[in-house]
XYZ file of C-alpha atoms in Angstrom:
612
model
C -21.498 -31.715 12.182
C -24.312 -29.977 11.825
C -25.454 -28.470 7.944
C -27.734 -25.229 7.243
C -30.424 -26.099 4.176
C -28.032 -24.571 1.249
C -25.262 -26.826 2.650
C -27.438 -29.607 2.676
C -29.137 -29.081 -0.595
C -25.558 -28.952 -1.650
C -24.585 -32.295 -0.814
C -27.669 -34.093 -1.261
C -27.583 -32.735 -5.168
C -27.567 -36.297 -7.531
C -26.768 -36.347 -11.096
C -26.139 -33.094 -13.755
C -24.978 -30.094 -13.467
C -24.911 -27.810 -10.130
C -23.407 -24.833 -9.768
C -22.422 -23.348 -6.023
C -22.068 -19.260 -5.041
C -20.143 -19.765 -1.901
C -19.540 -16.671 -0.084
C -16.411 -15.852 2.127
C -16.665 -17.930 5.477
C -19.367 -20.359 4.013
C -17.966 -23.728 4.804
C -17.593 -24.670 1.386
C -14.181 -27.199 1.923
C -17.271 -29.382 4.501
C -19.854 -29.019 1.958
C -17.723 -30.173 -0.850
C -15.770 -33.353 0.967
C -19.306 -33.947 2.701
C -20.738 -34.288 -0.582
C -17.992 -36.653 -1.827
C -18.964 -38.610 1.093
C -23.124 -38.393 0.221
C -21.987 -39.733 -3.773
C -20.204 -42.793 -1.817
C -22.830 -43.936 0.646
C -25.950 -43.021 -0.449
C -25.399 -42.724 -4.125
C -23.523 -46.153 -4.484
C -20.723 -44.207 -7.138
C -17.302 -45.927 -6.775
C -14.719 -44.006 -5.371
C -12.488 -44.019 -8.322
C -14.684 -42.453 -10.166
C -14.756 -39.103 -8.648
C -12.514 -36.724 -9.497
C -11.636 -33.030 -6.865
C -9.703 -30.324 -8.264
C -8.469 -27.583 -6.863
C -5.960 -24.471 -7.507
C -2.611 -25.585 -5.376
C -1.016 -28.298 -3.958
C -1.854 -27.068 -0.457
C -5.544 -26.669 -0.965
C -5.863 -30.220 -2.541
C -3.583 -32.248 0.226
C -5.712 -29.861 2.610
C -9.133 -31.268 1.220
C -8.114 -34.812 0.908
C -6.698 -35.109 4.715
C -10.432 -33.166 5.963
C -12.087 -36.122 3.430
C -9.799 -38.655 5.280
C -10.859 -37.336 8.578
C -14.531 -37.517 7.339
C -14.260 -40.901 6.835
C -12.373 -42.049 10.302
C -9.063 -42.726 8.545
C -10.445 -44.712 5.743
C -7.995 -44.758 2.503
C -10.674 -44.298 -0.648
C -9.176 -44.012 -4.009
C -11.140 -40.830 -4.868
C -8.668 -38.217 -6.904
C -7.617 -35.180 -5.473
C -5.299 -32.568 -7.594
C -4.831 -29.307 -9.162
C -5.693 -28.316 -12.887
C -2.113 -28.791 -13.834
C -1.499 -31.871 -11.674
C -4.250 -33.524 -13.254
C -3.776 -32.374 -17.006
C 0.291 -33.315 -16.791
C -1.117 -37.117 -15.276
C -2.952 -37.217 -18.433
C -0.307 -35.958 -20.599
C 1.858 -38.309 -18.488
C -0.104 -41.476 -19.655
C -0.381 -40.278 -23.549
C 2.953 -39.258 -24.293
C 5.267 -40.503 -21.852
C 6.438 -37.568 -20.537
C 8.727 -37.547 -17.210
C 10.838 -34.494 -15.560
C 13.178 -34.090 -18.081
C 9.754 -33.094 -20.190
C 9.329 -29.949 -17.526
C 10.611 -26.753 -17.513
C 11.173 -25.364 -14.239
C 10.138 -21.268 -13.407
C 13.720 -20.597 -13.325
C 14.849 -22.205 -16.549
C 11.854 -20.757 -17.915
C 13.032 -17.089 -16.420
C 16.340 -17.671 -17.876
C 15.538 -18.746 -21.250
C 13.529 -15.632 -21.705
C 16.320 -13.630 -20.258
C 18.245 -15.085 -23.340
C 15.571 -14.163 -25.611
C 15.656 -10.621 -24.577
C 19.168 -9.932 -23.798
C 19.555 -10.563 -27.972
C 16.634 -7.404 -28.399
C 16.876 -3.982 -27.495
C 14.874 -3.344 -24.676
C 16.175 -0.725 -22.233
C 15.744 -1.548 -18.239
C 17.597 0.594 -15.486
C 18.913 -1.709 -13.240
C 18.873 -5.484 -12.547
C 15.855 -6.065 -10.416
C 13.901 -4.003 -13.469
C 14.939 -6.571 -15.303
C 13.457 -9.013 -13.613
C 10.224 -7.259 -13.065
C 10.398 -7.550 -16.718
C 10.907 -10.788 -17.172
C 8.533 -12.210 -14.538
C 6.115 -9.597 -16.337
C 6.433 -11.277 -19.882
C 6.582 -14.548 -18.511
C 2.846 -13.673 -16.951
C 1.850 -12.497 -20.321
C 2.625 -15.380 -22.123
C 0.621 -17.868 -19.539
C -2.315 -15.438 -20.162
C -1.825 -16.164 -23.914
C -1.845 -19.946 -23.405
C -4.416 -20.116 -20.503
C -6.616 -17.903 -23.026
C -5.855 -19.933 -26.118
C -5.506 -16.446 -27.508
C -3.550 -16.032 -31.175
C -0.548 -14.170 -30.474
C -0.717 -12.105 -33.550
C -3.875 -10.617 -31.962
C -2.406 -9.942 -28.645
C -1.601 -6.591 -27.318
C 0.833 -7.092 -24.579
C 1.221 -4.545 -21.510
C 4.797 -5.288 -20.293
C 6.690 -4.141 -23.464
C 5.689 -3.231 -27.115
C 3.546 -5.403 -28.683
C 5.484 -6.154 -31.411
C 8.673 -7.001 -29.179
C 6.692 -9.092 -27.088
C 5.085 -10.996 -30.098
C 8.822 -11.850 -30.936
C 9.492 -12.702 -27.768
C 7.331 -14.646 -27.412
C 7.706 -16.756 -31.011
C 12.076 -17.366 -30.046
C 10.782 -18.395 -26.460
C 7.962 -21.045 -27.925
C 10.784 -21.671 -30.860
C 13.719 -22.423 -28.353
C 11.220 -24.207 -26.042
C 10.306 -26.702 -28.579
C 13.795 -27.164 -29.837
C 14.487 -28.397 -25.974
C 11.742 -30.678 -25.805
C 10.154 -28.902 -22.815
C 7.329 -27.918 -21.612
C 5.951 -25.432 -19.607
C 3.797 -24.827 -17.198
C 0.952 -23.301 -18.925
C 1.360 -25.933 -21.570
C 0.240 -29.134 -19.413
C -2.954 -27.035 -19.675
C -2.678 -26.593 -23.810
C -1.415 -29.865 -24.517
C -4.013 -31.746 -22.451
C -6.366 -29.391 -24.594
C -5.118 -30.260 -28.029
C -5.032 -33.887 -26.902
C -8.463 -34.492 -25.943
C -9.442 -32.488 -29.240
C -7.520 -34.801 -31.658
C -7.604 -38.134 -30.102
C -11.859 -38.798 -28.979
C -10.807 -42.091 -28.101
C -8.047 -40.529 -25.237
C -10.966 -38.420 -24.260
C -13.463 -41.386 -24.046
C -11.383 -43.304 -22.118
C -10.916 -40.153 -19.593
C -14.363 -39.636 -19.624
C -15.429 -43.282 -18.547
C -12.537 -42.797 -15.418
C -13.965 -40.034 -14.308
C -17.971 -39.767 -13.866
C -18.177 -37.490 -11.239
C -16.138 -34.029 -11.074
C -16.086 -31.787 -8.770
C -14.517 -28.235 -8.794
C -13.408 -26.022 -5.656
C -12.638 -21.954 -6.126
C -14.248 -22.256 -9.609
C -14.138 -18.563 -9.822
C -10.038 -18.841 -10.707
C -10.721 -20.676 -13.819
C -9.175 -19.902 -16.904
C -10.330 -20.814 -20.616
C -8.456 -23.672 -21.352
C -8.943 -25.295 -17.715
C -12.755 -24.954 -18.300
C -12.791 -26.172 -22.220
C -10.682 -28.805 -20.925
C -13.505 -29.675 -18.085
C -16.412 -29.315 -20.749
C -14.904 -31.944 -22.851
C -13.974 -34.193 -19.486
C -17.415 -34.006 -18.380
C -19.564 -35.273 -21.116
C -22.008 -37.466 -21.644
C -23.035 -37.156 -18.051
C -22.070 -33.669 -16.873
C -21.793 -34.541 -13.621
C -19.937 -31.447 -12.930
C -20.267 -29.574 -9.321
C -18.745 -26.422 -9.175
C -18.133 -24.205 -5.975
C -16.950 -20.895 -5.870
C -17.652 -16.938 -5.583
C -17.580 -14.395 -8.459
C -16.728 -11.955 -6.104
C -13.643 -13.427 -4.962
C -11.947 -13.675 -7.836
C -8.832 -11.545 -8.482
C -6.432 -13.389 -10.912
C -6.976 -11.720 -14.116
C -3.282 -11.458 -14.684
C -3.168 -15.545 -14.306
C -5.884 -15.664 -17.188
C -8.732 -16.545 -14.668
C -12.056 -15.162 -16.282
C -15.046 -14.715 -13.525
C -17.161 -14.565 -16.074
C -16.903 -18.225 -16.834
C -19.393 -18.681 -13.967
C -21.806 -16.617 -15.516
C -21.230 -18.980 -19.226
C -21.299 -22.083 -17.235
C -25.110 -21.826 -16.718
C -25.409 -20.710 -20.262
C -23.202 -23.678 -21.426
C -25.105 -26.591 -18.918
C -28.786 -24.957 -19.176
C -30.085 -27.533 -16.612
C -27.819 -26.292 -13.878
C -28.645 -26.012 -10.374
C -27.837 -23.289 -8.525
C -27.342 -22.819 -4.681
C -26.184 -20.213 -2.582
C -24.092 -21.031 0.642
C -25.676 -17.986 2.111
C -24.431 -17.646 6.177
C -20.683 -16.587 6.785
C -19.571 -18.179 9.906
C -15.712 -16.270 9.627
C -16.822 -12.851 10.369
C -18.955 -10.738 12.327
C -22.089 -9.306 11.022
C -20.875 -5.484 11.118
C -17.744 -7.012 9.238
C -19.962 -8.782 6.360
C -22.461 -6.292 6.222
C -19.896 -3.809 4.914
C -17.771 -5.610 3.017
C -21.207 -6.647 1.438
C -22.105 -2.266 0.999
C -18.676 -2.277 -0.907
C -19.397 -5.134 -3.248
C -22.541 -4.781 -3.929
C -21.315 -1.586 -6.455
C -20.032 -4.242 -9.101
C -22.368 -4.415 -11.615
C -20.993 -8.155 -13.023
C -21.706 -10.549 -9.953
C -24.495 -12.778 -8.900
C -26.548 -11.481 -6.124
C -26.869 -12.691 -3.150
C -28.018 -12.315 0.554
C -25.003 -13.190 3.009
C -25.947 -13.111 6.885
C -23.360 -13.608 9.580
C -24.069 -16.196 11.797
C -21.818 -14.373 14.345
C -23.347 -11.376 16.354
C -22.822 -7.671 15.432
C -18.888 -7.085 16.936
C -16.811 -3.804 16.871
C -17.523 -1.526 14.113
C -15.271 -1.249 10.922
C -12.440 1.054 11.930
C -11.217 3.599 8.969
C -8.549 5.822 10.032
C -7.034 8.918 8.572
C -3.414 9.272 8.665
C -1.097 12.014 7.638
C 1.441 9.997 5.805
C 3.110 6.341 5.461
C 5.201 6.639 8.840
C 2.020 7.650 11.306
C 0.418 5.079 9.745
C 2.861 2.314 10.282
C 3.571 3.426 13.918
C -0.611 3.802 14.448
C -1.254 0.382 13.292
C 1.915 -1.284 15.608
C 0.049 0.716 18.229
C -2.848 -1.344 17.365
C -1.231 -4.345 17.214
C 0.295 -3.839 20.627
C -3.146 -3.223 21.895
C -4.649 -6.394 20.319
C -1.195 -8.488 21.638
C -1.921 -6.897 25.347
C -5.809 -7.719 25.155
C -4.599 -11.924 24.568
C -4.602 -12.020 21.017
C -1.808 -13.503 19.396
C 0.617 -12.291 17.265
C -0.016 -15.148 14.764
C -3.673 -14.101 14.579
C -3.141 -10.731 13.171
C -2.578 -9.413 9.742
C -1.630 -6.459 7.896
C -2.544 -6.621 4.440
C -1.818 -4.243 1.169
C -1.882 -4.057 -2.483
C 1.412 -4.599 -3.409
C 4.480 -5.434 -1.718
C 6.193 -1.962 -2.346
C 3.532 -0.521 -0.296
C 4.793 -2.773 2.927
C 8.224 -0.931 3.020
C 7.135 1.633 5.746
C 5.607 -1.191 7.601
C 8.342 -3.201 7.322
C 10.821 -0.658 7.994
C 8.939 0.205 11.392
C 8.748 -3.205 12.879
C 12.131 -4.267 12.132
C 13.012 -1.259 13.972
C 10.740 -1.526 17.001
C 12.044 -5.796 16.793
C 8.487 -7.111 16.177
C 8.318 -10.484 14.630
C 6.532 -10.676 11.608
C 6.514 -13.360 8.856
C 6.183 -12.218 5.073
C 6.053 -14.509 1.829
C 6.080 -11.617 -0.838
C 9.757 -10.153 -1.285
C 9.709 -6.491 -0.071
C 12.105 -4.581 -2.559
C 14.715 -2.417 -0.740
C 14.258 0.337 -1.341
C 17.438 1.920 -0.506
C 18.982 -0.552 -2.824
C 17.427 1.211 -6.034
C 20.041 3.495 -7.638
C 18.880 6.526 -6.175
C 19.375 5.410 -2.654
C 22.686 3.934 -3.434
C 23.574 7.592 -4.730
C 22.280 9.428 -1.810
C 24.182 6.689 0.272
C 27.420 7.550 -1.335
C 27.228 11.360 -1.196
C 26.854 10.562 2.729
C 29.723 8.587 2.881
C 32.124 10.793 0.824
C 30.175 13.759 3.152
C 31.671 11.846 6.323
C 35.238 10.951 4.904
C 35.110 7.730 3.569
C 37.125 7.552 -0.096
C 35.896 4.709 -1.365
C 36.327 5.448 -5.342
C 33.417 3.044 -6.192
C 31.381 6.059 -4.372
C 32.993 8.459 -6.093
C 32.754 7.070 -9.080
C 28.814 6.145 -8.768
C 28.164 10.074 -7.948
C 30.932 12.164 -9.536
C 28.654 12.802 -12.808
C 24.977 12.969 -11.033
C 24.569 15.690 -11.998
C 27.311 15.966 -14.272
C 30.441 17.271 -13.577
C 32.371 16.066 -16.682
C 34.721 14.708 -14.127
C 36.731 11.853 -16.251
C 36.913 7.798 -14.192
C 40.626 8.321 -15.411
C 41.172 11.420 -12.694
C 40.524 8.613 -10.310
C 42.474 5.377 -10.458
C 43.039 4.766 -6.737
C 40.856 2.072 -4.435
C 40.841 5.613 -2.234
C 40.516 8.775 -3.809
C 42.171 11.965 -3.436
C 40.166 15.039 -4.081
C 43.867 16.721 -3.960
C 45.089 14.451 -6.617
C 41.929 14.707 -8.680
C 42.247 18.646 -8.721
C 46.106 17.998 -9.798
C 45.006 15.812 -12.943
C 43.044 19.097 -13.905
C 45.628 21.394 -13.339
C 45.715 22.777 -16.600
C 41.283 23.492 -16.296
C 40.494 25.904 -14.117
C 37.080 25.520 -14.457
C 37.161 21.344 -13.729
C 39.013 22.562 -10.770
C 36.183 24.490 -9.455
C 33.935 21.761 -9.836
C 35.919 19.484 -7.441
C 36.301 22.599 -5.173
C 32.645 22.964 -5.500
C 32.045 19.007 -4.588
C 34.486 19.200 -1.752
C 32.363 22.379 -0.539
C 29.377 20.389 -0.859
C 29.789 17.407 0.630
C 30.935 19.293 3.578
C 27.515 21.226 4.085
C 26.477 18.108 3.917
C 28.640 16.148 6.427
C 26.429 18.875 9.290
C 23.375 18.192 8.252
C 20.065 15.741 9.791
C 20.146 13.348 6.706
C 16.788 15.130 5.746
C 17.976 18.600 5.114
C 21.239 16.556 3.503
C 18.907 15.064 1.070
C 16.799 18.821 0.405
C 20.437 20.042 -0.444
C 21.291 17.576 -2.946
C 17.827 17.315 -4.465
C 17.835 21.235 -5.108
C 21.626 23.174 -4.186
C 23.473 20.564 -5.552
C 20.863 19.527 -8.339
C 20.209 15.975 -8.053
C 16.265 16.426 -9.280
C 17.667 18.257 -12.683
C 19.550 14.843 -12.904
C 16.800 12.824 -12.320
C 14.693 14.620 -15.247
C 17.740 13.884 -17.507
C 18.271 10.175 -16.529
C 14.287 9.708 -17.310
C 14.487 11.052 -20.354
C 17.677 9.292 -21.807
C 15.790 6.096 -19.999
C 12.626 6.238 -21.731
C 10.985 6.336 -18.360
C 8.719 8.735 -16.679
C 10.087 10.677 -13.945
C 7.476 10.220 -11.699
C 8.486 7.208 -10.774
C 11.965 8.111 -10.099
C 10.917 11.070 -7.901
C 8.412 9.038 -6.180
C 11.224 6.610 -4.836
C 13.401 9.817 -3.893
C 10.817 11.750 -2.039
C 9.781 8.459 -0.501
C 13.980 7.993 0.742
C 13.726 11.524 1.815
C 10.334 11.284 4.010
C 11.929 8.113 6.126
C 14.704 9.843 6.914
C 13.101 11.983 8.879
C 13.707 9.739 11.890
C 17.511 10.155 12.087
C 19.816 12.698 13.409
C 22.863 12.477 11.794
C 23.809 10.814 8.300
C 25.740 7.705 10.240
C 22.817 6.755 12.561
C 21.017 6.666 8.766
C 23.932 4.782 7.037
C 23.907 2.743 9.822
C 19.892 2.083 9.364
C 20.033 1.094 5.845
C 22.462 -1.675 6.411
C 20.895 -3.173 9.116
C 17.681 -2.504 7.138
C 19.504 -4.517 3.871
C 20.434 -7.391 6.701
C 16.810 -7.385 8.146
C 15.736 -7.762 4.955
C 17.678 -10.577 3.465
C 17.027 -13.120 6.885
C 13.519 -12.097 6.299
C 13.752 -13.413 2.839
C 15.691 -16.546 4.121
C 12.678 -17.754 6.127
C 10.155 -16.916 3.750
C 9.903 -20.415 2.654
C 10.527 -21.832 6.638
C 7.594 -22.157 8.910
C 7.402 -18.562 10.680
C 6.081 -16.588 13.556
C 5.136 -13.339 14.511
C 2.083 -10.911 12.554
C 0.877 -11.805 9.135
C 2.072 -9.366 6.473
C 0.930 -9.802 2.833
C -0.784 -8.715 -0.212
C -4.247 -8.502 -0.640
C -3.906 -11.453 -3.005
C -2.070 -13.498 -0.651
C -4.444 -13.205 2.188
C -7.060 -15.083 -0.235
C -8.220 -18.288 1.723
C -7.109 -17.407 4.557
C -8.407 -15.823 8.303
C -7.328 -13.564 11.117
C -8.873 -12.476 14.634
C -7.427 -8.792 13.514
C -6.941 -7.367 10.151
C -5.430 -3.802 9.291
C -5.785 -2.678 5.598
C -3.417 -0.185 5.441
C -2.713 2.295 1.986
C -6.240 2.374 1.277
C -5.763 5.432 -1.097
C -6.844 6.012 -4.791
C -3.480 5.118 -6.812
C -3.132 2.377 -4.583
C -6.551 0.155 -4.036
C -7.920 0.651 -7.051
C -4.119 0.256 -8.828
C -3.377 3.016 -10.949
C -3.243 0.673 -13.819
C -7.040 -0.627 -13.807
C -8.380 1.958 -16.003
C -11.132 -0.011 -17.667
C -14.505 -0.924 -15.685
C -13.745 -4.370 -15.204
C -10.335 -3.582 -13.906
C -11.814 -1.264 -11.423
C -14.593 -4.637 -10.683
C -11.178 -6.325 -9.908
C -9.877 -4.202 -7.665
C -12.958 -3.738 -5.585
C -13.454 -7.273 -5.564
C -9.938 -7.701 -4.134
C -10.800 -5.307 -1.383
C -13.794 -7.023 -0.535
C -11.722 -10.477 -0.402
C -9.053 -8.520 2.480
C -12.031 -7.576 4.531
C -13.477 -10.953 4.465
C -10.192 -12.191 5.784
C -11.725 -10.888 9.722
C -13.398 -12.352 12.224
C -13.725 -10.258 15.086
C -11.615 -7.062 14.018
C -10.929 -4.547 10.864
C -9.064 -1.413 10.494
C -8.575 -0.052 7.215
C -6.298 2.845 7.313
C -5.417 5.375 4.600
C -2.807 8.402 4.326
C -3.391 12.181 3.143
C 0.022 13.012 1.745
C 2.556 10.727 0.276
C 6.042 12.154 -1.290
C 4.930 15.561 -0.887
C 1.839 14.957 -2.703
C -2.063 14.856 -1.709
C -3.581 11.949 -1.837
C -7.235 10.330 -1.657
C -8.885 7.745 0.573
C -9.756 5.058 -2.066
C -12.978 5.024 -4.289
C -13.741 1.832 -2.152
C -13.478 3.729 1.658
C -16.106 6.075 0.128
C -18.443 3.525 -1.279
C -17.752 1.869 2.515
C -18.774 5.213 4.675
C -21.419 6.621 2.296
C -24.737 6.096 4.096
């Protein structure tokens, strides 16, 4: 295996502290179990002494098999873990704690669920509620990771002062279980090593040498936690890149890299400096982009690789040409010999895959997708629009009914309808004696058969503004305590898709096989898949593809209309910079001029990326 001169600086460091920028496609998993393997044989340390952490499971089983490998099959009892694998091990020896001590995600979901259910805090339907819950439950492992005092803390998800109680019944109720969480290995090791010296000695003595992958993810207490772990020696090697890191909302603070030399003032630092991943038209741009953060080290990056196919960036008019111009693509790259398992789609968020999604289920493309894709026809608007169809084409269902009858309202009464099967006829003979109700069920019959002749796009033009469907909307967001944009986004965004169909059965008959699509897609999420990559910017980090297509590369979208603040925006660019890293040979970034009927902009970061 053959080393540049960073790599091998790397490795051949001794004692103290050393700190190492490693830029996307460096080879830093060789340089780190190469180094394990220099400490071994040509600095005599013991195995057991040496201590690798890393961020998951994967990426730790991952670097122990390549160490394995290194050394033909040899079983050495250097430690491999995560942070919290680690930390619980330790917690594990002081206290005695075993399963019954852990609280899993979902009994942590649920007991926060219980906390809230007892407070009065107003969500639409059920998957906003657990958007809401998965949101607090984020918040409070920023709180923990952060060592922050809650009192201080101004939360995002909900009113500060709700989530502040929230948060005290959830610790309260925690406690009174016994449990603990999984932020809390992290705490508790903390607290630990801070009131017992001797624990801490003995941990101290174990482990002499330490060595840290994707040290850019680090939160507060992981690091005070390290500080403590490492001393007297600080023999403490740390690899990582400040410009790949993108997990704020876990509590990871980049600019822990930038303390660490403040904190260990005899640090060395080394830049792994040639990407071997990508080709040098791919990291020479995705360099122009970065290079506009004002917090990052700087470095020089070369590509080893030679100059390849230029950076693509295509204009599109709207979500559906640019789902059918990147399968295009796709098919291209599939017809040229590449395979379907080297190519990726990547985008912000996993609302912003539903076009995608929507048009390779329907042109049968396999794809494999971790991220849940909400459907979007399941939100209560599409539900609605779904049930004016059906009533528009006969059916009587009276859960239909019953769902639209008031949207807008009618003052129609559920007690005019107590059938399974309703009877506009018998509806208009409970009001016998109002004249004016029974023009209102005249006027819905009349209605719903306009509609019933319609494309399901003009269908859903005449319910937004004959029938009055938006005035409804404005209502329902205002009772709600929500803003309306959001509501109108997800109807304009229903309406745009259904351009593609002809009549409002071939639609009804999409959206079900869209709902079944979905769910088998969600079945095999955790099952080893095949078929194109499709995932989030985040979940692309690590990871490689022959062919990449950004796609939504719009302001709103990449940078998130949340980031507001300057080192929100640093975030965001930095997470764009991490999904064009993810190419080797290919990259098409792709953005749209009009979404739900409004204008749009390519993103901050396509400018920065074309400017010359």
């Amino acid at each position: 295996m053959s080393l540049n001169q960073a790599q091998y600086e790397a490795i051949a460091h001794k004692c103290g502290p050393c700190l190492v920028l490693a830029g996307p496609g460096s080879g830093k998993t060789l340089t780190i179990v190469k180094r394990i393997e220099y400490l071994i044989q040509k600095q005599n340390v013991k195995p057991e002494e040496i201590l690798v952490i890393t961020f998951t499971k994967y990426a730790a089983k991952e670097m122990k098999q390549r160490f394995t490998r290194l050394m033909k099959g040899q079983s050495l009892p250097v430690t491999f873990g995560t942070f919290h694998g680690i930390y619980y091990g330790i917690l594990k020896w002081a206290y005695g704690f075993g399963p019954q001590n852990l609280m899993s995600e979902e009994n942590k979901y649920q007991l926060i669920s219980n906390v809230i259910a007892k407070m009065e805090i107003t969500v639409d339907d059920i998957e906003d509620e657990k958007d809401l819950i998965q949101n607090i439950a984020t918040e409070i492992g920023i709180v923990k990771n952060n060592l922050l005092e809650i009192e201080q803390y101004e939360a995002k998800c909900c009113r500060p002062n709700e989530f502040r109680e929230i948060y005290t019944e959830y610790e309260l109720r925690r406690k009174q279980q016994k449990k603990i969480d999984f932020d809390d290995m992290l705490v508790q090791c903390h607290q630990l090593f801070l009131s017992r010296p001797d624990i801490l000695e003995k941990w101290q003595k174990r482990f002499g040498y330490i060595l840290i992958d994707e040290f850019q993810d680090i939160n507060q207490v992981q690091y005070n936690v390290i500080k403590m772990l490492a001393k007297p020696q600080d023999n403490l090697f740390v690899v990582g890149d400040d410009d790949q890191s993108v997990y704020a909302f876990r509590g990871a603070k980049p600019e822990i890299m930038f303390q660490f030399k403040k904190d260990f003032q005899d640090t060395k630092e080394l830049v792994l400096n040639v990407n071997y991943r990508s080709t040098e038209n791919i990291t020479r741009n995705a360099l122009r982009v970065i290079a506009n953060n004002e917090t990052r080290f700087i470095k020089k990056i070369s590509a080893q690789k030679e100059q390849g196919k230029s950076v693509h960036v295509q204009e599109v008019y709207d979500c559906v040409e640019e789902s059918e111009y990147v399968l295009g693509k796709v098919q291209e790259a599939m017809d040229e010999g590449v395979l379907a398992e080297e190519i990726a789609i990547l985008f912000r968020t996993a609302v912003g895959a539903g076009t995608m999604v929507e048009t390779l289920l329907d042109h049968n493309i396999s794809f494999q997708m971790r991220e849940r894709v909400k459907n979007i026809y399941e939100h209560f608007i599409g539900e609605n629009i779904a049930s004016y169809f059906r009533l528009a084409l006969g059916e009587r269902n009276r859960r239909d009914y019953l769902a639209i009858m008031n949207r807008p309202n009618r003052y129609l009464s559920r007690d005019s309808a107590e059938d399974a099967m309703i009877s506009f006829e018998k509806i208009k003979s409970f009001y016998c004696d109002k004249k004016w109700m029974i023009d209102r069920v005249e006027q819905l019959e009349l209605d719903l058969r306009m509609m019933s002749k319609m494309t399901p796009y003009a269908a859903i033009q005449y319910l937004r503004k004959r029938i009055g469907y938006d005035e409804f909307l404005k209502g329902h967001a205002a009772f709600r305590g929500i803003k309306k944009d959001e509501l109108f986004d997800v109807l304009t965004e229903i309406e745009e898709r259904s351009k593609s169909y002809q009549s409002l059965e071939e639609w009804l008959s999409h959206v079900a096989e869209y709902a079944k699509e979905l769910k088998i897609q969600s079945q095999r999420a955790q099952e080893k898949q095949s078929g194109l990559h499709l995932m989030t910017m985040h979940g692309s980090k690590g990871l490689e593809f022959r062919r990449v297509f950004v796609i939504g590369a719009n302001e709103g979208s990449i940078p998130y209309k949340k980031a507001k603040l300057e080192e929100e925006i640093e975030e965001e660019r930095r997470l764009f910079y991490v999904a064009m890293t993810r190419a080797k040979e290919e990259l098409v970034i792709s953005y749209v001029k009009s979404k739900n009927g409004k204008d749009l902009d390519p993103s901050r970061f396509v400018d920065e990326l074309l400017a010359n």
